[in-house]
JSON list of C-alpha atoms in Angstrom, two decimals:
[
{"chain": "A", "resi": 1, "resn": "MET", "atom": "CA", "xyz": [-11.43, 8.60, -9.14]},
{"chain": "A", "resi": 2, "resn": "SER", "atom": "CA", "xyz": [-10.15, 5.37, -10.13]},
{"chain": "A", "resi": 3, "resn": "LYS", "atom": "CA", "xyz": [-12.48, 2.39, -10.58]},
{"chain": "A", "resi": 4, "resn": "ALA", "atom": "CA", "xyz": [-9.68, -0.43, -10.12]},
{"chain": "A", "resi": 5, "resn": "GLU", "atom": "CA", "xyz": [-10.72, -3.20, -8.13]},
{"chain": "A", "resi": 6, "resn": "THR", "atom": "CA", "xyz": [-8.36, -6.01, -6.35]},
{"chain": "A", "resi": 7, "resn": "ALA", "atom": "CA", "xyz": [-8.44, -9.48, -7.39]},
{"chain": "A", "resi": 8, "resn": "THR", "atom": "CA", "xyz": [-10.79, -10.14, -4.79]},
{"chain": "A", "resi": 9, "resn": "GLY", "atom": "CA", "xyz": [-13.30, -7.17, -5.90]},
{"chain": "A", "resi": 10, "resn": "VAL", "atom": "CA", "xyz": [-12.61, -4.73, -3.45]},
{"chain": "A", "resi": 11, "resn": "LYS", "atom": "CA", "xyz": [-12.40, -1.33, -4.93]},
{"chain": "A", "resi": 12, "resn": "LEU", "atom": "CA", "xyz": [-9.43, 0.43, -4.77]},
{"chain": "A", "resi": 13, "resn": "GLY", "atom": "CA", "xyz": [-11.06, 3.88, -4.69]},
{"chain": "A", "resi": 14, "resn": "ARG", "atom": "CA", "xyz": [-8.53, 7.07, -4.80]},
{"chain": "A", "resi": 15, "resn": "LEU", "atom": "CA", "xyz": [-5.75, 4.67, -3.75]},
{"chain": "A", "resi": 16, "resn": "GLY", "atom": "CA", "xyz": [-6.05, 3.32, -7.19]},
{"chain": "A", "resi": 17, "resn": "ASP", "atom": "CA", "xyz": [-4.73, 6.46, -8.63]},
{"chain": "A", "resi": 18, "resn": "TYR", "atom": "CA", "xyz": [-1.22, 6.32, -6.72]},
{"chain": "A", "resi": 19, "resn": "VAL", "atom": "CA", "xyz": [1.50, 4.33, -8.05]},
{"chain": "A", "resi": 20, "resn": "GLY", "atom": "CA", "xyz": [3.17, 4.07, -4.75]},
{"chain": "A", "resi": 21, "resn": "PHE", "atom": "CA", "xyz": [0.59, 2.22, -3.45]},
{"chain": "A", "resi": 22, "resn": "ARG", "atom": "CA", "xyz": [0.18, -0.31, -6.12]},
{"chain": "A", "resi": 23, "resn": "LEU", "atom": "CA", "xyz": [4.02, -0.70, -6.35]},
{"chain": "A", "resi": 24, "resn": "ARG", "atom": "CA", "xyz": [4.10, -1.28, -2.42]},
{"chain": "A", "resi": 25, "resn": "ARG", "atom": "CA", "xyz": [1.38, -3.84, -2.58]},
{"chain": "A", "resi": 26, "resn": "VAL", "atom": "CA", "xyz": [3.21, -5.93, -5.04]},
{"chain": "A", "resi": 27, "resn": "GLN", "atom": "CA", "xyz": [6.45, -5.22, -3.29]},
{"chain": "A", "resi": 28, "resn": "ASN", "atom": "CA", "xyz": [5.24, -6.27, 0.21]},
{"chain": "A", "resi": 29, "resn": "GLN", "atom": "CA", "xyz": [3.81, -9.91, -1.14]},
{"chain": "A", "resi": 30, "resn": "LEU", "atom": "CA", "xyz": [7.12, -10.49, -3.18]},
{"chain": "A", "resi": 31, "resn": "SER", "atom": "CA", "xyz": [9.03, -9.39, 0.20]},
{"chain": "A", "resi": 32, "resn": "ARG", "atom": "CA", "xyz": [6.81, -11.65, 2.27]},
{"chain": "A", "resi": 33, "resn": "ASP", "atom": "CA", "xyz": [7.67, -14.63, -0.14]},
{"chain": "A", "resi": 34, "resn": "PHE", "atom": "CA", "xyz": [11.11, -13.80, -0.07]},
{"chain": "A", "resi": 35, "resn": "VAL", "atom": "CA", "xyz": [11.17, -13.69, 3.67]},
{"chain": "A", "resi": 36, "resn": "ASN", "atom": "CA", "xyz": [9.36, -17.07, 3.79]},
{"chain": "A", "resi": 37, "resn": "ALA", "atom": "CA", "xyz": [11.71, -18.61, 1.30]},
{"chain": "A", "resi": 38, "resn": "THR", "atom": "CA", "xyz": [14.91, -17.50, 3.10]},
{"chain": "A", "resi": 39, "resn": "ALA", "atom": "CA", "xyz": [13.95, -17.94, 6.63]},
{"chain": "A", "resi": 40, "resn": "ASP", "atom": "CA", "xyz": [16.77, -20.47, 7.23]},
{"chain": "A", "resi": 41, "resn": "ARG", "atom": "CA", "xyz": [19.34, -18.09, 5.99]},
{"chain": "A", "resi": 42, "resn": "GLY", "atom": "CA", "xyz": [18.51, -15.37, 8.36]},
{"chain": "A", "resi": 43, "resn": "LEU", "atom": "CA", "xyz": [18.60, -12.54, 5.85]},
{"chain": "A", "resi": 44, "resn": "ARG", "atom": "CA", "xyz": [17.57, -9.19, 6.99]},
{"chain": "A", "resi": 45, "resn": "SER", "atom": "CA", "xyz": [16.18, -6.35, 4.74]},
{"chain": "A", "resi": 46, "resn": "GLY", "atom": "CA", "xyz": [18.82, -4.97, 2.45]},
{"chain": "A", "resi": 47, "resn": "LEU", "atom": "CA", "xyz": [21.67, -7.63, 2.90]},
{"chain": "A", "resi": 48, "resn": "PHE", "atom": "CA", "xyz": [20.54, -9.38, -0.54]},
{"chain": "A", "resi": 49, "resn": "SER", "atom": "CA", "xyz": [20.25, -6.20, -2.47]},
{"chain": "A", "resi": 50, "resn": "SER", "atom": "CA", "xyz": [23.51, -4.82, -0.93]},
{"chain": "A", "resi": 51, "resn": "LEU", "atom": "CA", "xyz": [25.48, -8.27, -1.56]},
{"chain": "A", "resi": 52, "resn": "ALA", "atom": "CA", "xyz": [24.18, -8.23, -5.09]},
{"chain": "A", "resi": 53, "resn": "LEU", "atom": "CA", "xyz": [25.10, -4.52, -5.84]},
{"chain": "A", "resi": 54, "resn": "ILE", "atom": "CA", "xyz": [28.50, -4.94, -4.74]},
{"chain": "A", "resi": 55, "resn": "SER", "atom": "CA", "xyz": [28.98, -8.29, -6.75]},
{"chain": "A", "resi": 56, "resn": "ALA", "atom": "CA", "xyz": [27.72, -5.96, -9.97]},
{"chain": "A", "resi": 57, "resn": "ASN", "atom": "CA", "xyz": [30.07, -2.96, -9.06]},
{"chain": "A", "resi": 58, "resn": "PRO", "atom": "CA", "xyz": [33.38, -4.19, -7.43]},
{"chain": "A", "resi": 59, "resn": "GLY", "atom": "CA", "xyz": [34.81, -1.31, -5.66]},
{"chain": "A", "resi": 60, "resn": "ILE", "atom": "CA", "xyz": [31.55, 0.70, -4.95]},
{"chain": "A", "resi": 61, "resn": "SER", "atom": "CA", "xyz": [31.46, 3.23, -2.39]},
{"chain": "A", "resi": 62, "resn": "GLN", "atom": "CA", "xyz": [29.40, 2.90, 0.92]},
{"chain": "A", "resi": 63, "resn": "ALA", "atom": "CA", "xyz": [27.82, 6.22, -0.02]},
{"chain": "A", "resi": 64, "resn": "GLU", "atom": "CA", "xyz": [27.11, 4.84, -3.38]},
{"chain": "A", "resi": 65, "resn": "LEU", "atom": "CA", "xyz": [25.57, 1.55, -2.22]},
{"chain": "A", "resi": 66, "resn": "SER", "atom": "CA", "xyz": [23.58, 3.31, 0.31]},
{"chain": "A", "resi": 67, "resn": "ARG", "atom": "CA", "xyz": [22.01, 5.50, -2.40]},
{"chain": "A", "resi": 68, "resn": "GLU", "atom": "CA", "xyz": [21.07, 2.64, -4.50]},
{"chain": "A", "resi": 69, "resn": "ILE", "atom": "CA", "xyz": [19.81, 0.63, -1.79]},
{"chain": "A", "resi": 70, "resn": "ALA", "atom": "CA", "xyz": [17.73, 3.63, -0.84]},
{"chain": "A", "resi": 71, "resn": "MET", "atom": "CA", "xyz": [18.62, 3.31, 2.80]},
{"chain": "A", "resi": 72, "resn": "ASP", "atom": "CA", "xyz": [20.16, 5.48, 5.43]},
{"chain": "A", "resi": 73, "resn": "LYS", "atom": "CA", "xyz": [24.14, 5.60, 5.65]},
{"chain": "A", "resi": 74, "resn": "SER", "atom": "CA", "xyz": [23.90, 4.11, 9.20]},
{"chain": "A", "resi": 75, "resn": "VAL", "atom": "CA", "xyz": [21.71, 1.31, 8.08]},
{"chain": "A", "resi": 76, "resn": "THR", "atom": "CA", "xyz": [24.23, 0.67, 5.35]},
{"chain": "A", "resi": 77, "resn": "VAL", "atom": "CA", "xyz": [26.98, 0.38, 7.86]},
{"chain": "A", "resi": 78, "resn": "SER", "atom": "CA", "xyz": [25.14, -2.04, 9.84]},
{"chain": "A", "resi": 79, "resn": "LEU", "atom": "CA", "xyz": [24.49, -4.04, 6.74]},
{"chain": "A", "resi": 80, "resn": "LEU", "atom": "CA", "xyz": [28.13, -4.03, 5.67]},
{"chain": "A", "resi": 81, "resn": "ASP", "atom": "CA", "xyz": [29.03, -5.24, 9.37]},
{"chain": "A", "resi": 82, "resn": "ASP", "atom": "CA", "xyz": [26.66, -8.18, 8.89]},
{"chain": "A", "resi": 83, "resn": "LEU", "atom": "CA", "xyz": [27.96, -8.86, 5.50]},
{"chain": "A", "resi": 84, "resn": "GLU", "atom": "CA", "xyz": [31.54, -9.22, 6.72]},
{"chain": "A", "resi": 85, "resn": "ARG", "atom": "CA", "xyz": [30.67, -11.14, 9.83]},
{"chain": "A", "resi": 86, "resn": "ARG", "atom": "CA", "xyz": [29.12, -13.73, 7.33]},
{"chain": "A", "resi": 87, "resn": "GLY", "atom": "CA", "xyz": [32.28, -13.67, 5.36]},
{"chain": "A", "resi": 88, "resn": "TRP", "atom": "CA", "xyz": [30.41, -12.44, 2.12]},
{"chain": "A", "resi": 89, "resn": "ALA", "atom": "CA", "xyz": [31.88, -9.12, 1.55]},
{"chain": "A", "resi": 90, "resn": "ALA", "atom": "CA", "xyz": [35.00, -7.13, 2.48]},
{"chain": "A", "resi": 91, "resn": "ARG", "atom": "CA", "xyz": [35.63, -3.13, 2.85]},
{"chain": "A", "resi": 92, "resn": "LYS", "atom": "CA", "xyz": [38.86, -2.23, 1.78]},
{"chain": "A", "resi": 93, "resn": "ARG", "atom": "CA", "xyz": [40.50, 1.51, 1.64]},
{"chain": "A", "resi": 94, "resn": "SER", "atom": "CA", "xyz": [40.01, 2.90, -1.59]},
{"chain": "A", "resi": 95, "resn": "THR", "atom": "CA", "xyz": [43.34, 3.65, -3.49]},
{"chain": "A", "resi": 96, "resn": "GLN", "atom": "CA", "xyz": [41.86, 6.68, -4.97]},
{"chain": "A", "resi": 97, "resn": "ASP", "atom": "CA", "xyz": [40.55, 8.25, -1.68]},
{"chain": "A", "resi": 98, "resn": "ARG", "atom": "CA", "xyz": [41.72, 7.04, 1.60]},
{"chain": "A", "resi": 99, "resn": "ARG", "atom": "CA", "xyz": [38.69, 8.46, 3.13]},
{"chain": "A", "resi": 100, "resn": "ARG", "atom": "CA", "xyz": [36.41, 6.24, 1.30]},
{"chain": "A", "resi": 101, "resn": "HIS", "atom": "CA", "xyz": [35.76, 2.32, 1.64]},
{"chain": "A", "resi": 102, "resn": "ALA", "atom": "CA", "xyz": [35.86, 0.18, -1.62]},
{"chain": "A", "resi": 103, "resn": "LEU", "atom": "CA", "xyz": [33.37, -2.71, -1.31]},
{"chain": "A", "resi": 104, "resn": "TYR", "atom": "CA", "xyz": [33.97, -6.26, -2.60]},
{"chain": "A", "resi": 105, "resn": "ILE", "atom": "CA", "xyz": [32.14, -9.65, -2.72]},
{"chain": "A", "resi": 106, "resn": "THR", "atom": "CA", "xyz": [34.18, -12.76, -1.29]},
{"chain": "A", "resi": 107, "resn": "PRO", "atom": "CA", "xyz": [34.05, -15.90, -3.22]},
{"chain": "A", "resi": 108, "resn": "GLU", "atom": "CA", "xyz": [31.58, -17.38, -0.31]},
{"chain": "A", "resi": 109, "resn": "GLY", "atom": "CA", "xyz": [29.52, -14.33, -0.99]},
{"chain": "A", "resi": 110, "resn": "GLU", "atom": "CA", "xyz": [29.21, -14.91, -4.70]},
{"chain": "A", "resi": 111, "resn": "ARG", "atom": "CA", "xyz": [28.23, -18.60, -3.85]},
{"chain": "A", "resi": 112, "resn": "GLU", "atom": "CA", "xyz": [25.70, -17.67, -1.36]},
{"chain": "A", "resi": 113, "resn": "LEU", "atom": "CA", "xyz": [24.36, -14.85, -4.01]},
{"chain": "A", "resi": 114, "resn": "GLU", "atom": "CA", "xyz": [24.04, -17.44, -6.64]},
{"chain": "A", "resi": 115, "resn": "GLU", "atom": "CA", "xyz": [22.00, -19.40, -4.15]},
{"chain": "A", "resi": 116, "resn": "ILE", "atom": "CA", "xyz": [19.67, -16.38, -3.02]},
{"chain": "A", "resi": 117, "resn": "PHE", "atom": "CA", "xyz": [19.17, -15.38, -6.74]},
{"chain": "A", "resi": 118, "resn": "ALA", "atom": "CA", "xyz": [17.67, -19.11, -7.24]},
{"chain": "A", "resi": 119, "resn": "VAL", "atom": "CA", "xyz": [15.27, -18.32, -4.77]},
{"chain": "A", "resi": 120, "resn": "VAL", "atom": "CA", "xyz": [14.41, -15.02, -5.79]},
{"chain": "A", "resi": 121, "resn": "SER", "atom": "CA", "xyz": [13.80, -16.37, -9.23]},
{"chain": "A", "resi": 122, "resn": "THR", "atom": "CA", "xyz": [11.41, -18.87, -7.74]},
{"chain": "A", "resi": 123, "resn": "THR", "atom": "CA", "xyz": [9.52, -16.52, -5.48]},
{"chain": "A", "resi": 124, "resn": "GLU", "atom": "CA", "xyz": [9.11, -13.90, -8.50]},
{"chain": "A", "resi": 125, "resn": "ASN", "atom": "CA", "xyz": [8.13, -16.58, -11.14]},
{"chain": "A", "resi": 126, "resn": "ALA", "atom": "CA", "xyz": [4.28, -16.40, -10.93]},
{"chain": "A", "resi": 127, "resn": "VAL", "atom": "CA", "xyz": [4.42, -12.66, -11.01]},
{"chain": "A", "resi": 128, "resn": "LEU", "atom": "CA", "xyz": [7.01, -12.20, -14.08]},
{"chain": "A", "resi": 129, "resn": "HIS", "atom": "CA", "xyz": [4.91, -14.55, -15.90]},
{"chain": "A", "resi": 130, "resn": "GLN", "atom": "CA", "xyz": [2.13, -12.40, -15.76]},
{"chain": "A", "resi": 131, "resn": "LEU", "atom": "CA", "xyz": [4.05, -9.92, -18.27]},
{"chain": "A", "resi": 132, "resn": "SER", "atom": "CA", "xyz": [5.34, -10.63, -21.65]},
{"chain": "A", "resi": 133, "resn": "PRO", "atom": "CA", "xyz": [9.02, -10.29, -22.39]},
{"chain": "A", "resi": 134, "resn": "ALA", "atom": "CA", "xyz": [8.38, -6.65, -23.95]},
{"chain": "A", "resi": 135, "resn": "GLU", "atom": "CA", "xyz": [5.88, -5.76, -21.23]},
{"chain": "A", "resi": 136, "resn": "LEU", "atom": "CA", "xyz": [8.67, -6.63, -18.41]},
{"chain": "A", "resi": 137, "resn": "MET", "atom": "CA", "xyz": [11.36, -4.68, -20.34]},
{"chain": "A", "resi": 138, "resn": "LEU", "atom": "CA", "xyz": [8.90, -1.89, -20.32]},
{"chain": "A", "resi": 139, "resn": "LEU", "atom": "CA", "xyz": [8.17, -2.12, -16.69]},
{"chain": "A", "resi": 140, "resn": "SER", "atom": "CA", "xyz": [11.73, -2.23, -15.87]},
{"chain": "A", "resi": 141, "resn": "GLU", "atom": "CA", "xyz": [12.54, 0.74, -17.95]},
{"chain": "A", "resi": 142, "resn": "LEU", "atom": "CA", "xyz": [9.39, 2.78, -16.38]},
{"chain": "A", "resi": 143, "resn": "LEU", "atom": "CA", "xyz": [10.78, 2.06, -13.06]},
{"chain": "A", "resi": 144, "resn": "ASP", "atom": "CA", "xyz": [14.11, 2.89, -13.81]},
{"chain": "A", "resi": 145, "resn": "ARG", "atom": "CA", "xyz": [13.01, 6.14, -14.87]},
{"chain": "A", "resi": 146, "resn": "MET", "atom": "CA", "xyz": [10.77, 6.83, -12.02]},
{"chain": "A", "resi": 147, "resn": "TYR", "atom": "CA", "xyz": [13.55, 6.04, -9.60]},
{"chain": "A", "resi": 148, "resn": "ALA", "atom": "CA", "xyz": [15.92, 8.57, -11.30]},
{"chain": "A", "resi": 149, "resn": "VAL", "atom": "CA", "xyz": [13.42, 11.05, -10.50]},
{"chain": "A", "resi": 150, "resn": "CYS", "atom": "CA", "xyz": [13.34, 10.17, -6.96]},
{"chain": "A", "resi": 151, "resn": "VAL", "atom": "CA", "xyz": [16.94, 10.24, -6.79]},
{"chain": "A", "resi": 152, "resn": "ARG", "atom": "CA", "xyz": [17.47, 13.89, -8.38]},
{"chain": "A", "resi": 153, "resn": "GLU", "atom": "CA", "xyz": [14.93, 15.34, -5.93]},
{"chain": "A", "resi": 154, "resn": "GLU", "atom": "CA", "xyz": [16.84, 14.01, -3.01]}
]
């Protein structure tokens, strides 16, 4: 049994043995801070990460995007509809496979993305400064390895 305690002295008990609980606790707080900091933009869950992945992967398919944001394909379609309504992204028929849509960010989407990344940097600043650059790199590597296992199991 884990002897871990929270910052307020509450014992985690057996929950301290589960990485999912620990990750979710941090993610919930970061998400709450992000939602509060971007409330004026009316962003819904998954919109920012979708836009960022489209920017980093021009021509990504809807299926690939859905897998990477870990959301159901129907939710991804709804997110893409919202991104298109806002003028931030566009779906185009793939030139390699006409059954597939290729996703692209618009110049307006790139401008919006830069502003949102600035907000994210601010909201994550305190958390990130708890880790050294080497620890942060290690954490990122470990999380990517864990995610790769999750994707393989689907």
